[in-house]
Amino acid sequence: MGLFTKKRSLVPVEYLPQNVGIIMDGNGRWAKNRGLPRTAGHVAGAKVFRKIAKYCDRRGIKVLTVYAFSTENWKRPQAEIDAIMNLLRDYLKESLSDFKHENICTRFIGDRTMLAPDIQELMAEAEESTADKTGMILNIAINYGGRAEIVHALRELVADGVSPEEITEQSVEAHLYTAGQPEVDLILRPSGEYRLSNYLIWQCAYAEYVFMDVLWPDFTEKHLEKAFTEYARRNRRFGGV
Ligand code: IPE
Ligand code: IPE
Ligand code: MG
């Protein structure tokens, strides 16, 4: 109901980005500011992720792609990696129960072969059990890197015996983890950092960027609406006039 009472001030759905990418950054700093261990920031961030994902679906976003763990994040202390993986396990189990009431189609992007076997199984179950959902596509990027994704796509093309002339933007696109989905319209990065950190580098070629000085665990629906308002004001030209 809260969503609809303030409807007049919200960007109409036809002006919203269809495909939104979010770099969920700032968990560690949020925890540090409170004198808590970094893992407490990840716990808080995971809660915000659930809330924002559900909100995006209700708001009419077609595709939401969240950056949960990068190919570079293996450089972190093992205890922090383990904590993040345990949060992922919790989420996956929950998504098989609580999230089944949502109309969200969950997919994972990234190289999952490096993850624990039980996590890989839960990921497959979560994908299968939500494959028929007709609402938003939620891509969760885990062990994801944009460069690794492009290398993976090229390897598949080579393995298929594709000739140089057959390598086109379309054929590369068709081998990305996000094949068949619309291009990214909006990239949102909280935490005050102004970089992509190897996120969706192919898909973002013509995206609009909104950087916000808020740490992810403090991120609310209001911040998201502010980003949508900013996006709706942008003049996208795609190289034209
Ligand atoms: C993002 O928060 C979560 C992951 C990368 C898994 P960070 O852990 O990067 O938080 P900061 O950037 O150190 O504050
Ligand atoms: C990007 O954040 C990855 C995720 C949010 C999962 P990082 O915190 O890892 O990025 P850098 O190190 O600041 O570039
Ligand atoms: Mg960070």
Tab-separated table of C-alpha atoms and ligand atoms in Angstrom:
chain	number	residue	atom	x	y	z
A	1	MET	CA	0.000	0.000	0.000
A	2	GLY	CA	2.802	2.399	0.937
A	3	LEU	CA	4.030	2.127	-2.629
A	4	PHE	CA	0.727	3.292	-4.083
A	5	THR	CA	-0.158	6.109	-1.684
A	6	LYS	CA	2.867	8.079	-2.911
A	7	LYS	CA	2.386	6.998	-6.513
A	8	ARG	CA	2.172	10.497	-7.947
A	9	SER	CA	5.725	11.347	-6.928
A	10	LEU	CA	7.174	8.127	-8.366
A	11	VAL	CA	8.630	7.820	-11.854
A	12	PRO	CA	5.953	6.149	-14.055
A	13	VAL	CA	6.813	2.587	-14.991
A	14	GLU	CA	7.286	3.423	-18.694
A	15	TYR	CA	10.202	5.720	-17.776
A	16	LEU	CA	11.877	3.240	-15.482
A	17	PRO	CA	14.987	1.344	-16.561
A	18	GLN	CA	14.052	-2.155	-17.734
A	19	ASN	CA	17.314	-3.645	-16.620
A	20	VAL	CA	19.021	-2.425	-13.453
A	21	GLY	CA	22.422	-3.509	-12.150
A	22	ILE	CA	23.352	-2.887	-8.538
A	23	ILE	CA	26.854	-3.116	-7.075
A	24	MET	CA	26.016	-3.886	-3.453
A	25	ASP	CA	29.059	-2.229	-1.918
A	26	GLY	CA	29.963	-0.749	1.460
A	27	ASN	CA	29.096	-3.580	3.868
A	28	GLY	CA	32.564	-3.630	5.416
A	29	ARG	CA	32.691	0.121	6.044
A	30	TRP	CA	29.182	0.075	7.475
A	31	ALA	CA	30.282	-2.532	10.015
A	32	LYS	CA	33.559	-0.749	10.776
A	33	ASN	CA	31.689	2.493	11.485
A	34	ARG	CA	29.751	0.597	14.153
A	35	GLY	CA	32.754	-1.177	15.636
A	36	LEU	CA	31.424	-4.497	14.309
A	37	PRO	CA	33.210	-7.246	12.357
A	38	ARG	CA	32.941	-6.955	8.545
A	39	THR	CA	30.743	-10.047	8.488
A	40	ALA	CA	28.050	-8.128	10.408
A	41	GLY	CA	27.981	-5.749	7.453
A	42	HIS	CA	27.388	-8.637	5.081
A	43	VAL	CA	24.510	-9.890	7.254
A	44	ALA	CA	22.922	-6.428	7.163
A	45	GLY	CA	23.587	-6.123	3.436
A	46	ALA	CA	21.936	-9.469	2.705
A	47	LYS	CA	18.738	-8.257	4.407
A	48	VAL	CA	18.718	-5.084	2.326
A	49	PHE	CA	19.206	-7.163	-0.826
A	50	ARG	CA	16.034	-9.212	-0.099
A	51	LYS	CA	13.997	-6.069	0.514
A	52	ILE	CA	15.248	-4.218	-2.575
A	53	ALA	CA	14.793	-7.252	-4.856
A	54	LYS	CA	11.152	-7.657	-3.809
A	55	TYR	CA	10.560	-3.927	-4.160
A	56	CYS	CA	12.034	-3.854	-7.702
A	57	ASP	CA	9.693	-6.658	-8.773
A	58	ARG	CA	6.637	-4.860	-7.357
A	59	ARG	CA	7.795	-1.638	-9.017
A	60	GLY	CA	7.825	-3.266	-12.472
A	61	ILE	CA	11.559	-3.656	-13.078
A	62	LYS	CA	12.079	-6.411	-15.676
A	63	VAL	CA	15.621	-7.475	-14.805
A	64	LEU	CA	17.667	-6.815	-11.670
A	65	THR	CA	21.281	-7.964	-11.613
A	66	VAL	CA	23.047	-7.732	-8.276
A	67	TYR	CA	26.777	-8.081	-7.668
A	68	ALA	CA	27.164	-10.374	-4.667
A	69	PHE	CA	30.706	-11.786	-5.071
A	70	SER	CA	33.319	-10.959	-7.682
A	71	THR	CA	36.100	-13.060	-9.181
A	72	GLU	CA	38.432	-10.684	-7.302
A	73	ASN	CA	36.742	-11.166	-3.925
A	74	TRP	CA	38.653	-14.455	-3.379
A	75	LYS	CA	41.516	-12.158	-2.300
A	76	ARG	CA	39.670	-11.546	0.985
A	77	PRO	CA	40.439	-13.373	4.258
A	78	GLN	CA	39.100	-16.942	4.203
A	79	ALA	CA	36.874	-16.278	7.246
A	80	GLU	CA	35.114	-13.433	5.415
A	81	ILE	CA	34.671	-15.562	2.272
A	82	ASP	CA	33.224	-18.374	4.408
A	83	ALA	CA	30.793	-15.951	6.066
A	84	ILE	CA	29.619	-14.658	2.679
A	85	MET	CA	29.162	-18.235	1.399
A	86	ASN	CA	27.139	-19.112	4.508
A	87	LEU	CA	24.883	-16.111	3.902
A	88	LEU	CA	24.448	-17.339	0.352
A	89	ARG	CA	23.460	-20.793	1.682
A	90	ASP	CA	20.889	-19.185	4.011
A	91	TYR	CA	19.475	-17.123	1.198
A	92	LEU	CA	19.255	-20.089	-1.158
A	93	LYS	CA	17.419	-22.223	1.420
A	94	GLU	CA	15.090	-19.342	2.154
A	95	SER	CA	14.484	-18.638	-1.508
A	96	LEU	CA	13.277	-22.216	-1.837
A	97	SER	CA	10.654	-21.549	0.858
A	98	ASP	CA	9.814	-17.864	1.504
A	99	PHE	CA	10.791	-16.622	-1.948
A	100	LYS	CA	8.596	-19.187	-3.645
A	101	HIS	CA	5.664	-16.907	-2.817
A	102	GLU	CA	7.273	-14.160	-4.899
A	103	ASN	CA	6.900	-13.953	-8.659
A	104	ILE	CA	10.668	-13.609	-9.179
A	105	CYS	CA	12.686	-15.775	-11.559
A	106	THR	CA	16.120	-16.317	-9.983
A	107	ARG	CA	19.256	-16.967	-12.016
A	108	PHE	CA	22.927	-17.006	-11.164
A	109	ILE	CA	25.676	-15.553	-13.293
A	110	GLY	CA	29.368	-16.255	-12.877
A	111	ASP	CA	31.547	-19.356	-12.698
A	112	ARG	CA	29.808	-21.573	-10.189
A	113	THR	CA	32.185	-24.517	-10.619
A	114	MET	CA	34.472	-22.994	-7.973
A	115	LEU	CA	31.715	-22.947	-5.336
A	116	ALA	CA	30.999	-25.682	-2.782
A	117	PRO	CA	28.978	-28.581	-4.285
A	118	ASP	CA	26.023	-28.088	-1.905
A	119	ILE	CA	25.817	-24.430	-2.914
A	120	GLN	CA	25.867	-25.386	-6.592
A	121	GLU	CA	23.001	-27.816	-5.968
A	122	LEU	CA	20.962	-25.213	-4.100
A	123	MET	CA	21.576	-22.726	-6.918
A	124	ALA	CA	20.294	-25.212	-9.490
A	125	GLU	CA	17.235	-25.922	-7.317
A	126	ALA	CA	16.508	-22.221	-6.867
A	127	GLU	CA	16.746	-21.688	-10.630
A	128	GLU	CA	14.559	-24.678	-11.448
A	129	SER	CA	11.914	-23.868	-8.877
A	130	THR	CA	11.539	-20.271	-10.095
A	131	ALA	CA	11.980	-20.858	-13.835
A	132	ASP	CA	8.230	-20.526	-14.492
A	133	LYS	CA	7.821	-17.243	-12.614
A	134	THR	CA	6.486	-14.488	-14.791
A	135	GLY	CA	7.729	-11.448	-12.836
A	136	MET	CA	11.187	-9.942	-12.616
A	137	ILE	CA	14.347	-11.813	-13.549
A	138	LEU	CA	16.781	-11.607	-10.659
A	139	ASN	CA	20.348	-12.319	-11.721
A	140	ILE	CA	22.656	-12.875	-8.778
A	141	ALA	CA	26.317	-12.461	-9.745
A	142	ILE	CA	28.502	-14.845	-7.772
A	143	ASN	CA	32.125	-15.499	-8.632
A	144	TYR	CA	31.338	-13.137	-11.458
A	145	GLY	CA	33.794	-11.049	-13.453
A	146	GLY	CA	33.030	-9.208	-16.675
A	147	ARG	CA	36.349	-10.138	-18.258
A	148	ALA	CA	35.964	-13.793	-17.257
A	149	GLU	CA	32.463	-13.750	-18.766
A	150	ILE	CA	33.751	-12.484	-22.124
A	151	VAL	CA	36.583	-15.055	-22.127
A	152	HIS	CA	34.028	-17.767	-21.311
A	153	ALA	CA	31.817	-16.628	-24.217
A	154	LEU	CA	34.759	-16.634	-26.658
A	155	ARG	CA	35.835	-20.097	-25.520
A	156	GLU	CA	32.348	-21.429	-26.185
A	157	LEU	CA	32.375	-19.902	-29.666
A	158	VAL	CA	35.759	-21.461	-30.431
A	159	ALA	CA	34.600	-24.826	-29.047
A	160	ASP	CA	31.564	-24.605	-31.362
A	161	GLY	CA	33.977	-24.272	-34.306
A	162	VAL	CA	32.763	-20.779	-35.196
A	163	SER	CA	34.779	-19.073	-37.951
A	164	PRO	CA	36.214	-15.524	-37.508
A	165	GLU	CA	33.513	-14.050	-39.783
A	166	GLU	CA	30.823	-15.612	-37.631
A	167	ILE	CA	32.111	-13.807	-34.528
A	168	THR	CA	29.798	-10.823	-34.247
A	169	GLU	CA	28.518	-8.677	-31.419
A	170	GLN	CA	25.342	-10.751	-31.543
A	171	SER	CA	27.136	-14.110	-31.395
A	172	VAL	CA	29.303	-13.002	-28.461
A	173	GLU	CA	26.216	-11.628	-26.707
A	174	ALA	CA	24.454	-14.956	-27.205
A	175	HIS	CA	27.189	-16.670	-25.171
A	176	LEU	CA	27.210	-14.302	-22.213
A	177	TYR	CA	25.655	-15.449	-18.935
A	178	THR	CA	22.917	-12.873	-19.573
A	179	ALA	CA	22.123	-14.058	-23.128
A	180	GLY	CA	18.692	-13.044	-24.322
A	181	GLN	CA	18.143	-10.367	-21.682
A	182	PRO	CA	17.789	-6.669	-22.501
A	183	GLU	CA	20.892	-4.456	-22.200
A	184	VAL	CA	21.624	-2.862	-18.847
A	185	ASP	CA	19.958	0.566	-18.642
A	186	LEU	CA	21.066	1.694	-15.216
A	187	ILE	CA	24.031	0.811	-13.039
A	188	LEU	CA	23.707	1.837	-9.466
A	189	ARG	CA	26.661	1.858	-7.105
A	190	PRO	CA	26.279	2.932	-3.518
A	191	SER	CA	29.292	3.273	-1.160
A	192	GLY	CA	30.870	6.377	-2.703
A	193	GLU	CA	33.164	4.450	-5.091
A	194	TYR	CA	33.136	5.556	-8.726
A	195	ARG	CA	34.063	2.389	-10.582
A	196	LEU	CA	32.588	-0.738	-12.134
A	197	SER	CA	34.948	-3.242	-10.493
A	198	ASN	CA	34.688	-5.614	-13.478
A	199	TYR	CA	30.884	-5.699	-13.393
A	200	LEU	CA	28.847	-6.359	-16.567
A	201	ILE	CA	31.457	-4.599	-18.670
A	202	TRP	CA	29.946	-5.791	-21.958
A	203	GLN	CA	26.306	-5.230	-20.997
A	204	CYS	CA	27.002	-1.714	-19.636
A	205	ALA	CA	28.387	-0.274	-22.864
A	206	TYR	CA	25.493	2.211	-23.039
A	207	ALA	CA	24.188	2.122	-19.475
A	208	GLU	CA	23.559	5.202	-17.369
A	209	TYR	CA	25.511	5.323	-14.113
A	210	VAL	CA	24.312	6.569	-10.757
A	211	PHE	CA	26.793	6.628	-7.887
A	212	MET	CA	25.494	7.264	-4.389
A	213	ASP	CA	27.188	8.190	-1.182
A	214	VAL	CA	25.361	5.683	0.974
A	215	LEU	CA	26.648	2.351	2.260
A	216	TRP	CA	24.682	-0.669	1.017
A	217	PRO	CA	23.288	-1.730	4.437
A	218	ASP	CA	21.789	1.794	4.763
A	219	PHE	CA	20.291	1.670	1.260
A	220	THR	CA	16.484	2.036	1.143
A	221	GLU	CA	13.669	2.148	-1.392
A	222	LYS	CA	13.990	5.953	-1.232
A	223	HIS	CA	17.571	5.811	-2.531
A	224	LEU	CA	16.393	3.558	-5.332
A	225	GLU	CA	13.584	5.943	-6.255
A	226	LYS	CA	16.090	8.802	-6.252
A	227	ALA	CA	18.234	6.864	-8.722
A	228	PHE	CA	15.168	6.165	-10.897
A	229	THR	CA	14.328	9.878	-10.915
A	230	GLU	CA	17.897	10.706	-11.935
A	231	TYR	CA	17.760	8.033	-14.661
A	232	ALA	CA	14.465	9.368	-16.028
A	233	ARG	CA	16.077	12.821	-16.424
A	234	ARG	CA	18.979	11.535	-18.526
A	235	ASN	CA	19.013	12.006	-22.267
A	236	ARG	CA	20.112	8.713	-23.817
A	237	ARG	CA	21.370	9.171	-27.361
A	238	PHE	CA	23.158	5.899	-28.180
A	239	GLY	CA	25.463	7.761	-30.524
A	240	GLY	CA	22.653	9.509	-32.371
A	241	VAL	CA	21.547	13.117	-32.049
B	1	IPE	C1	30.373	-5.444	-0.652
B	1	IPE	O1	30.797	-4.809	0.495
B	1	IPE	C2	30.157	-6.920	-0.450
B	1	IPE	C3	31.113	-7.780	-1.164
B	1	IPE	C4	32.074	-7.388	-1.939
B	1	IPE	C5	30.940	-9.211	-0.993
B	1	IPE	P1	32.332	-4.729	0.865
B	1	IPE	O2	32.677	-5.916	1.709
B	1	IPE	O3	33.174	-4.536	-0.342
B	1	IPE	O4	32.351	-3.429	1.767
B	1	IPE	P2	33.488	-2.304	1.778
B	1	IPE	O5	33.627	-1.820	0.373
B	1	IPE	O6	34.717	-2.967	2.289
B	1	IPE	O7	32.945	-1.260	2.692
B	2	IPE	C1	32.516	-5.051	-5.968
B	2	IPE	O1	32.867	-4.517	-4.745
B	2	IPE	C2	32.021	-6.454	-5.766
B	2	IPE	C3	30.758	-6.598	-5.038
B	2	IPE	C4	30.023	-5.626	-4.550
B	2	IPE	C5	30.309	-7.935	-4.881
B	2	IPE	P1	34.368	-4.548	-4.206
B	2	IPE	O2	34.328	-3.905	-2.866
B	2	IPE	O3	34.918	-5.905	-4.276
B	2	IPE	O4	35.112	-3.645	-5.259
B	2	IPE	P2	36.442	-2.781	-5.131
B	2	IPE	O5	37.492	-3.687	-4.561
B	2	IPE	O6	36.141	-1.639	-4.209
B	2	IPE	O7	36.728	-2.311	-6.516
B	3	MG	MG	33.790	-2.888	-1.343
